[in-house]
């Protein structure tokens, strides 16, 4: 005979007792000492609507895989650049062959820049060297060539060591940069670059040397470095000024 008293206490809200409610664990925790799971109301405020907040595939914050929307250890937030990118001297924040460096200067711009510098130095040579050298003789022409190369060496070395630009490069908006970090060339790199470009031409076969030097850069990948760039560890990049 049943001993259940229908007039006795009834479950809250009427109906059948709820068997899915578990008794609280000591301290309000979960089995094996785990901290309590957040309720849906405690879910991250940046969770997209409809994103699950519990169980496999639950939303875990803005940066993924971290608690409370904080970036994982050792990795910057996705909306911030990595350290050293786009900040500091020589860092431009523009995609290029080296992180943080502007794109490589195009060959048309580089060739025109050289031609501008050549015309400028020819004009300077005529004014400075012409009155003192007899260009009608073989010896006079040779002396004039040597003096012109010396003037070009000094011109390029001084200009590049100042800000990486000659007058021709300024006109074409390209400049010489250190390959390692994009900074203007050091004194040593600027003079090395100028010397490797000029001195072999003084020794022998100027036209052949400059052709070989220039063609080397055409086939070089990925930085299009001529031999004088390789020697100085520099590269020609675009610039806004």
C-alpha positions as a LaTeX table, in Angstrom:
\begin{tabular}{lrrr}
\hline
Residue & $x$ (\AA) & $y$ (\AA) & $z$ (\AA) \\
\hline
Unk1 & 0.00 & 0.00 & 0.00 \\
Unk2 & 1.38 & 3.42 & $-1.02$ \\
Unk3 & 2.46 & 5.67 & 1.80 \\
Unk4 & 2.66 & 8.81 & $-0.41$ \\
Unk5 & 0.63 & 11.60 & 1.08 \\
Unk6 & $-0.79$ & 13.80 & $-1.70$ \\
Unk7 & $-1.54$ & 16.47 & 0.84 \\
Unk8 & 2.13 & 16.69 & 1.88 \\
Unk9 & 4.73 & 19.22 & 0.64 \\
Unk10 & 4.86 & 19.57 & $-3.17$ \\
Unk11 & 7.84 & 20.48 & $-5.35$ \\
Unk12 & 8.28 & 24.17 & $-6.01$ \\
Unk13 & 6.17 & 25.36 & $-8.95$ \\
Unk14 & 4.08 & 22.23 & $-8.90$ \\
Unk15 & 4.53 & 19.20 & $-11.10$ \\
Unk16 & 7.25 & 16.62 & $-10.82$ \\
Unk17 & 10.42 & 17.15 & $-8.77$ \\
Unk18 & 13.47 & 18.31 & $-10.75$ \\
Unk19 & 16.21 & 15.70 & $-10.81$ \\
Unk20 & 18.73 & 17.73 & $-12.93$ \\
Unk21 & 19.64 & 20.09 & $-10.11$ \\
Unk22 & 22.89 & 19.10 & $-8.42$ \\
Unk23 & 23.68 & 19.95 & $-4.83$ \\
Unk24 & 26.24 & 22.74 & $-4.46$ \\
Unk25 & 29.82 & 21.72 & $-3.85$ \\
Unk26 & 31.80 & 23.14 & $-0.94$ \\
Unk27 & 32.87 & 26.69 & $-1.68$ \\
Unk28 & 30.54 & 26.99 & $-4.63$ \\
Unk29 & 32.97 & 25.14 & $-6.93$ \\
Unk30 & 32.63 & 22.21 & $-9.28$ \\
Unk31 & 33.93 & 18.63 & $-9.03$ \\
Unk32 & 37.66 & 18.19 & $-8.40$ \\
Unk33 & 38.07 & 21.77 & $-7.23$ \\
Unk34 & 37.43 & 23.43 & $-10.62$ \\
Unk35 & 36.21 & 27.05 & $-10.51$ \\
Unk36 & 32.56 & 27.59 & $-11.40$ \\
Unk37 & 31.79 & 28.07 & $-15.06$ \\
Unk38 & 30.53 & 31.52 & $-16.06$ \\
Unk39 & 26.87 & 31.79 & $-16.73$ \\
Unk40 & 25.63 & 33.08 & $-20.10$ \\
Unk41 & 25.17 & 36.50 & $-18.51$ \\
Unk42 & 28.90 & 36.52 & $-17.72$ \\
Unk43 & 29.92 & 35.74 & $-21.30$ \\
Unk44 & 32.33 & 38.20 & $-23.00$ \\
Unk45 & 30.55 & 41.33 & $-24.11$ \\
Unk46 & 32.29 & 41.20 & $-27.50$ \\
Unk47 & 30.92 & 37.77 & $-28.41$ \\
Unk48 & 28.97 & 37.89 & $-31.70$ \\
Unk49 & 25.26 & 37.30 & $-31.38$ \\
Unk50 & 24.40 & 33.62 & $-31.50$ \\
Unk51 & 27.96 & 32.48 & $-30.64$ \\
Unk52 & 27.97 & 29.61 & $-28.10$ \\
Unk53 & 29.49 & 30.55 & $-24.77$ \\
Unk54 & 29.74 & 27.07 & $-23.25$ \\
Unk55 & 30.94 & 23.69 & $-24.41$ \\
Unk56 & 33.14 & 22.81 & $-27.42$ \\
Unk57 & 33.62 & 25.71 & $-29.83$ \\
Unk58 & 32.59 & 28.26 & $-27.21$ \\
Unk59 & 33.59 & 31.87 & $-27.74$ \\
Unk60 & 36.73 & 32.62 & $-25.71$ \\
Unk61 & 37.36 & 36.31 & $-26.20$ \\
Unk62 & 38.53 & 38.73 & $-28.85$ \\
Unk63 & 41.94 & 37.17 & $-29.42$ \\
Unk64 & 41.01 & 33.51 & $-29.35$ \\
Unk65 & 42.26 & 30.90 & $-26.93$ \\
Unk66 & 42.69 & 33.32 & $-24.01$ \\
Unk67 & 40.67 & 34.18 & $-20.95$ \\
Unk68 & 38.64 & 37.36 & $-20.64$ \\
Unk69 & 39.56 & 38.58 & $-24.12$ \\
Unk70 & 43.28 & 39.06 & $-23.34$ \\
Unk71 & 45.93 & 38.28 & $-26.00$ \\
Unk72 & 47.76 & 34.96 & $-25.58$ \\
Unk73 & 51.22 & 35.08 & $-24.08$ \\
Unk74 & 53.96 & 35.95 & $-26.55$ \\
Unk75 & 51.62 & 37.17 & $-29.29$ \\
Unk76 & 50.41 & 40.77 & $-29.82$ \\
Unk77 & 46.73 & 41.59 & $-30.41$ \\
Unk78 & 45.66 & 41.28 & $-34.03$ \\
Unk79 & 44.75 & 44.95 & $-34.24$ \\
Unk80 & 48.25 & 46.07 & $-33.17$ \\
Unk81 & 51.48 & 45.78 & $-35.21$ \\
Unk82 & 54.26 & 43.52 & $-33.92$ \\
Unk83 & 57.08 & 45.22 & $-32.02$ \\
Unk84 & 59.35 & 47.29 & $-34.27$ \\
Unk85 & 56.96 & 47.32 & $-37.24$ \\
Unk86 & 55.96 & 50.76 & $-38.44$ \\
Unk87 & 57.77 & 52.54 & $-35.61$ \\
Unk88 & 61.22 & 53.92 & $-35.03$ \\
Unk89 & 63.88 & 55.16 & $-37.45$ \\
Unk90 & 63.74 & 53.46 & $-40.79$ \\
Unk91 & 60.46 & 51.67 & $-40.06$ \\
Unk92 & 57.76 & 52.74 & $-42.46$ \\
Unk93 & 54.88 & 50.37 & $-41.92$ \\
Unk94 & 54.68 & 49.78 & $-45.67$ \\
Unk95 & 54.79 & 46.25 & $-47.08$ \\
Unk96 & 58.02 & 45.47 & $-48.90$ \\
Unk97 & 60.63 & 42.76 & $-49.34$ \\
Unk98 & 61.88 & 43.36 & $-45.80$ \\
Unk99 & 59.29 & 43.85 & $-43.02$ \\
Unk100 & 58.73 & 47.53 & $-42.39$ \\
Unk101 & 60.57 & 48.68 & $-45.53$ \\
Unk102 & 59.05 & 50.48 & $-48.56$ \\
Unk103 & 58.81 & 48.68 & $-51.90$ \\
Unk104 & 61.91 & 48.36 & $-54.09$ \\
Unk105 & 62.49 & 51.24 & $-56.51$ \\
Unk106 & 61.60 & 50.46 & $-60.12$ \\
Unk107 & 64.29 & 50.24 & $-62.79$ \\
Unk108 & 62.96 & 53.15 & $-64.91$ \\
Unk109 & 63.20 & 55.46 & $-61.89$ \\
Unk110 & 66.68 & 54.24 & $-61.00$ \\
Unk111 & 67.99 & 54.64 & $-64.54$ \\
Unk112 & 66.54 & 58.13 & $-64.91$ \\
Unk113 & 67.99 & 59.10 & $-61.53$ \\
Unk114 & 71.45 & 57.98 & $-62.73$ \\
Unk115 & 71.09 & 59.95 & $-65.95$ \\
Unk116 & 70.13 & 63.10 & $-64.02$ \\
Unk117 & 73.19 & 62.72 & $-61.78$ \\
Unk118 & 75.40 & 62.06 & $-64.82$ \\
Unk119 & 74.22 & 65.22 & $-66.58$ \\
Unk120 & 74.72 & 67.27 & $-63.41$ \\
Unk121 & 78.27 & 65.99 & $-62.93$ \\
Unk122 & 79.09 & 66.52 & $-66.63$ \\
Unk123 & 78.04 & 70.15 & $-66.28$ \\
Unk124 & 80.11 & 70.53 & $-63.12$ \\
Unk125 & 83.08 & 68.87 & $-64.82$ \\
Unk126 & 82.95 & 71.21 & $-67.80$ \\
Unk127 & 82.91 & 74.24 & $-65.52$ \\
Unk128 & 85.60 & 73.05 & $-63.11$ \\
Unk129 & 87.88 & 70.80 & $-65.17$ \\
Unk130 & 87.45 & 72.23 & $-68.66$ \\
Unk131 & 89.52 & 75.41 & $-68.20$ \\
Unk132 & 92.52 & 73.41 & $-66.92$ \\
Unk133 & 92.56 & 70.39 & $-69.26$ \\
Unk134 & 93.11 & 70.23 & $-73.03$ \\
Unk135 & 90.32 & 67.88 & $-74.09$ \\
Unk136 & 91.66 & 67.73 & $-77.69$ \\
Unk137 & 94.52 & 65.43 & $-76.67$ \\
Unk138 & 94.33 & 61.81 & $-75.53$ \\
Unk139 & 96.11 & 62.61 & $-72.29$ \\
Unk140 & 93.81 & 65.52 & $-71.61$ \\
Unk141 & 90.71 & 63.41 & $-72.17$ \\
Unk142 & 92.03 & 60.71 & $-69.84$ \\
Unk143 & 92.81 & 63.26 & $-67.14$ \\
Unk144 & 89.39 & 64.79 & $-67.53$ \\
Unk145 & 87.77 & 61.37 & $-67.16$ \\
Unk146 & 89.70 & 60.62 & $-63.99$ \\
Unk147 & 88.89 & 63.97 & $-62.48$ \\
Unk148 & 85.24 & 63.53 & $-63.42$ \\
Unk149 & 85.16 & 60.11 & $-61.73$ \\
Unk150 & 86.77 & 61.57 & $-58.61$ \\
Unk151 & 84.16 & 64.34 & $-58.52$ \\
Unk152 & 81.34 & 61.81 & $-59.00$ \\
Unk153 & 82.75 & 59.61 & $-56.20$ \\
Unk154 & 82.85 & 62.54 & $-53.78$ \\
Unk155 & 79.40 & 63.74 & $-54.85$ \\
Unk156 & 77.74 & 60.36 & $-54.42$ \\
Unk157 & 79.55 & 59.48 & $-51.20$ \\
Unk158 & 78.61 & 62.77 & $-49.52$ \\
Unk159 & 74.99 & 62.77 & $-50.72$ \\
Unk160 & 74.27 & 59.16 & $-49.80$ \\
Unk161 & 75.85 & 59.43 & $-46.36$ \\
Unk162 & 73.63 & 62.45 & $-45.65$ \\
Unk163 & 70.17 & 61.00 & $-46.35$ \\
Unk164 & 70.55 & 58.26 & $-48.96$ \\
Unk165 & 69.61 & 60.47 & $-51.92$ \\
Unk166 & 71.48 & 62.19 & $-54.71$ \\
Unk167 & 69.76 & 64.97 & $-56.65$ \\
Unk168 & 68.68 & 62.47 & $-59.30$ \\
Unk169 & 67.19 & 60.14 & $-56.69$ \\
Unk170 & 65.36 & 63.03 & $-55.07$ \\
Unk171 & 63.81 & 63.92 & $-58.41$ \\
Unk172 & 62.66 & 60.33 & $-58.99$ \\
Unk173 & 61.56 & 59.72 & $-55.37$ \\
Unk174 & 63.86 & 56.80 & $-54.66$ \\
Unk175 & 66.60 & 56.48 & $-52.11$ \\
Unk176 & 69.33 & 54.15 & $-50.90$ \\
Unk177 & 68.59 & 52.29 & $-47.66$ \\
Unk178 & 70.41 & 49.77 & $-45.50$ \\
Unk179 & 69.05 & 46.35 & $-46.34$ \\
Unk180 & 68.94 & 45.23 & $-42.72$ \\
Unk181 & 66.59 & 47.92 & $-41.40$ \\
Unk182 & 65.75 & 50.53 & $-44.07$ \\
Unk183 & 67.75 & 53.32 & $-42.44$ \\
Unk184 & 69.81 & 55.77 & $-44.54$ \\
Unk185 & 73.25 & 54.37 & $-45.37$ \\
Unk186 & 75.99 & 54.62 & $-42.80$ \\
Unk187 & 79.12 & 56.56 & $-43.72$ \\
Unk188 & 80.95 & 53.32 & $-44.46$ \\
Unk189 & 78.12 & 51.93 & $-46.59$ \\
Unk190 & 77.69 & 55.17 & $-48.55$ \\
Unk191 & 81.35 & 55.47 & $-49.46$ \\
Unk192 & 81.69 & 51.75 & $-50.17$ \\
Unk193 & 78.73 & 51.90 & $-52.55$ \\
Unk194 & 80.14 & 54.93 & $-54.37$ \\
Unk195 & 83.65 & 53.45 & $-54.56$ \\
Unk196 & 82.53 & 50.08 & $-55.94$ \\
Unk197 & 80.48 & 51.88 & $-58.58$ \\
Unk198 & 83.25 & 54.30 & $-59.67$ \\
Unk199 & 86.72 & 52.83 & $-59.05$ \\
Unk200 & 86.52 & 49.71 & $-61.28$ \\
Unk201 & 85.50 & 52.02 & $-64.14$ \\
Unk202 & 88.64 & 54.09 & $-63.56$ \\
Unk203 & 90.86 & 51.00 & $-63.71$ \\
Unk204 & 89.51 & 49.61 & $-66.96$ \\
Unk205 & 86.58 & 49.44 & $-69.35$ \\
Unk206 & 84.18 & 51.91 & $-67.74$ \\
Unk207 & 81.27 & 51.27 & $-70.09$ \\
Unk208 & 81.59 & 47.47 & $-69.76$ \\
Unk209 & 81.83 & 47.64 & $-65.97$ \\
Unk210 & 78.75 & 49.82 & $-65.60$ \\
Unk211 & 76.82 & 47.53 & $-67.96$ \\
Unk212 & 77.77 & 44.42 & $-65.96$ \\
Unk213 & 77.03 & 46.19 & $-62.67$ \\
Unk214 & 73.61 & 47.33 & $-63.86$ \\
Unk215 & 72.61 & 44.02 & $-65.46$ \\
Unk216 & 73.53 & 42.19 & $-62.27$ \\
Unk217 & 70.77 & 44.10 & $-60.51$ \\
Unk218 & 68.24 & 43.27 & $-63.23$ \\
Unk219 & 68.53 & 39.54 & $-62.53$ \\
Unk220 & 69.09 & 39.74 & $-58.78$ \\
Unk221 & 66.18 & 38.50 & $-56.67$ \\
Unk222 & 64.41 & 39.54 & $-54.58$ \\
Unk223 & 66.08 & 42.91 & $-53.85$ \\
Unk224 & 67.41 & 43.88 & $-57.32$ \\
Unk225 & 70.82 & 44.74 & $-55.92$ \\
Unk226 & 73.61 & 45.79 & $-58.25$ \\
Unk227 & 77.16 & 44.77 & $-57.39$ \\
Unk228 & 77.76 & 48.07 & $-55.58$ \\
Unk229 & 74.60 & 47.42 & $-53.51$ \\
Unk230 & 75.81 & 43.93 & $-52.63$ \\
Unk231 & 79.16 & 45.33 & $-51.49$ \\
Unk232 & 77.56 & 47.99 & $-49.30$ \\
Unk233 & 74.59 & 45.84 & $-48.14$ \\
Unk234 & 72.15 & 48.45 & $-49.41$ \\
Unk235 & 69.00 & 48.48 & $-51.49$ \\
Unk236 & 67.14 & 51.17 & $-53.48$ \\
Unk237 & 63.60 & 51.81 & $-52.24$ \\
Unk238 & 60.78 & 54.20 & $-53.04$ \\
Unk239 & 60.13 & 57.26 & $-50.92$ \\
Unk240 & 57.61 & 60.09 & $-50.69$ \\
Unk241 & 60.23 & 62.88 & $-50.67$ \\
\hline
\end{tabular}
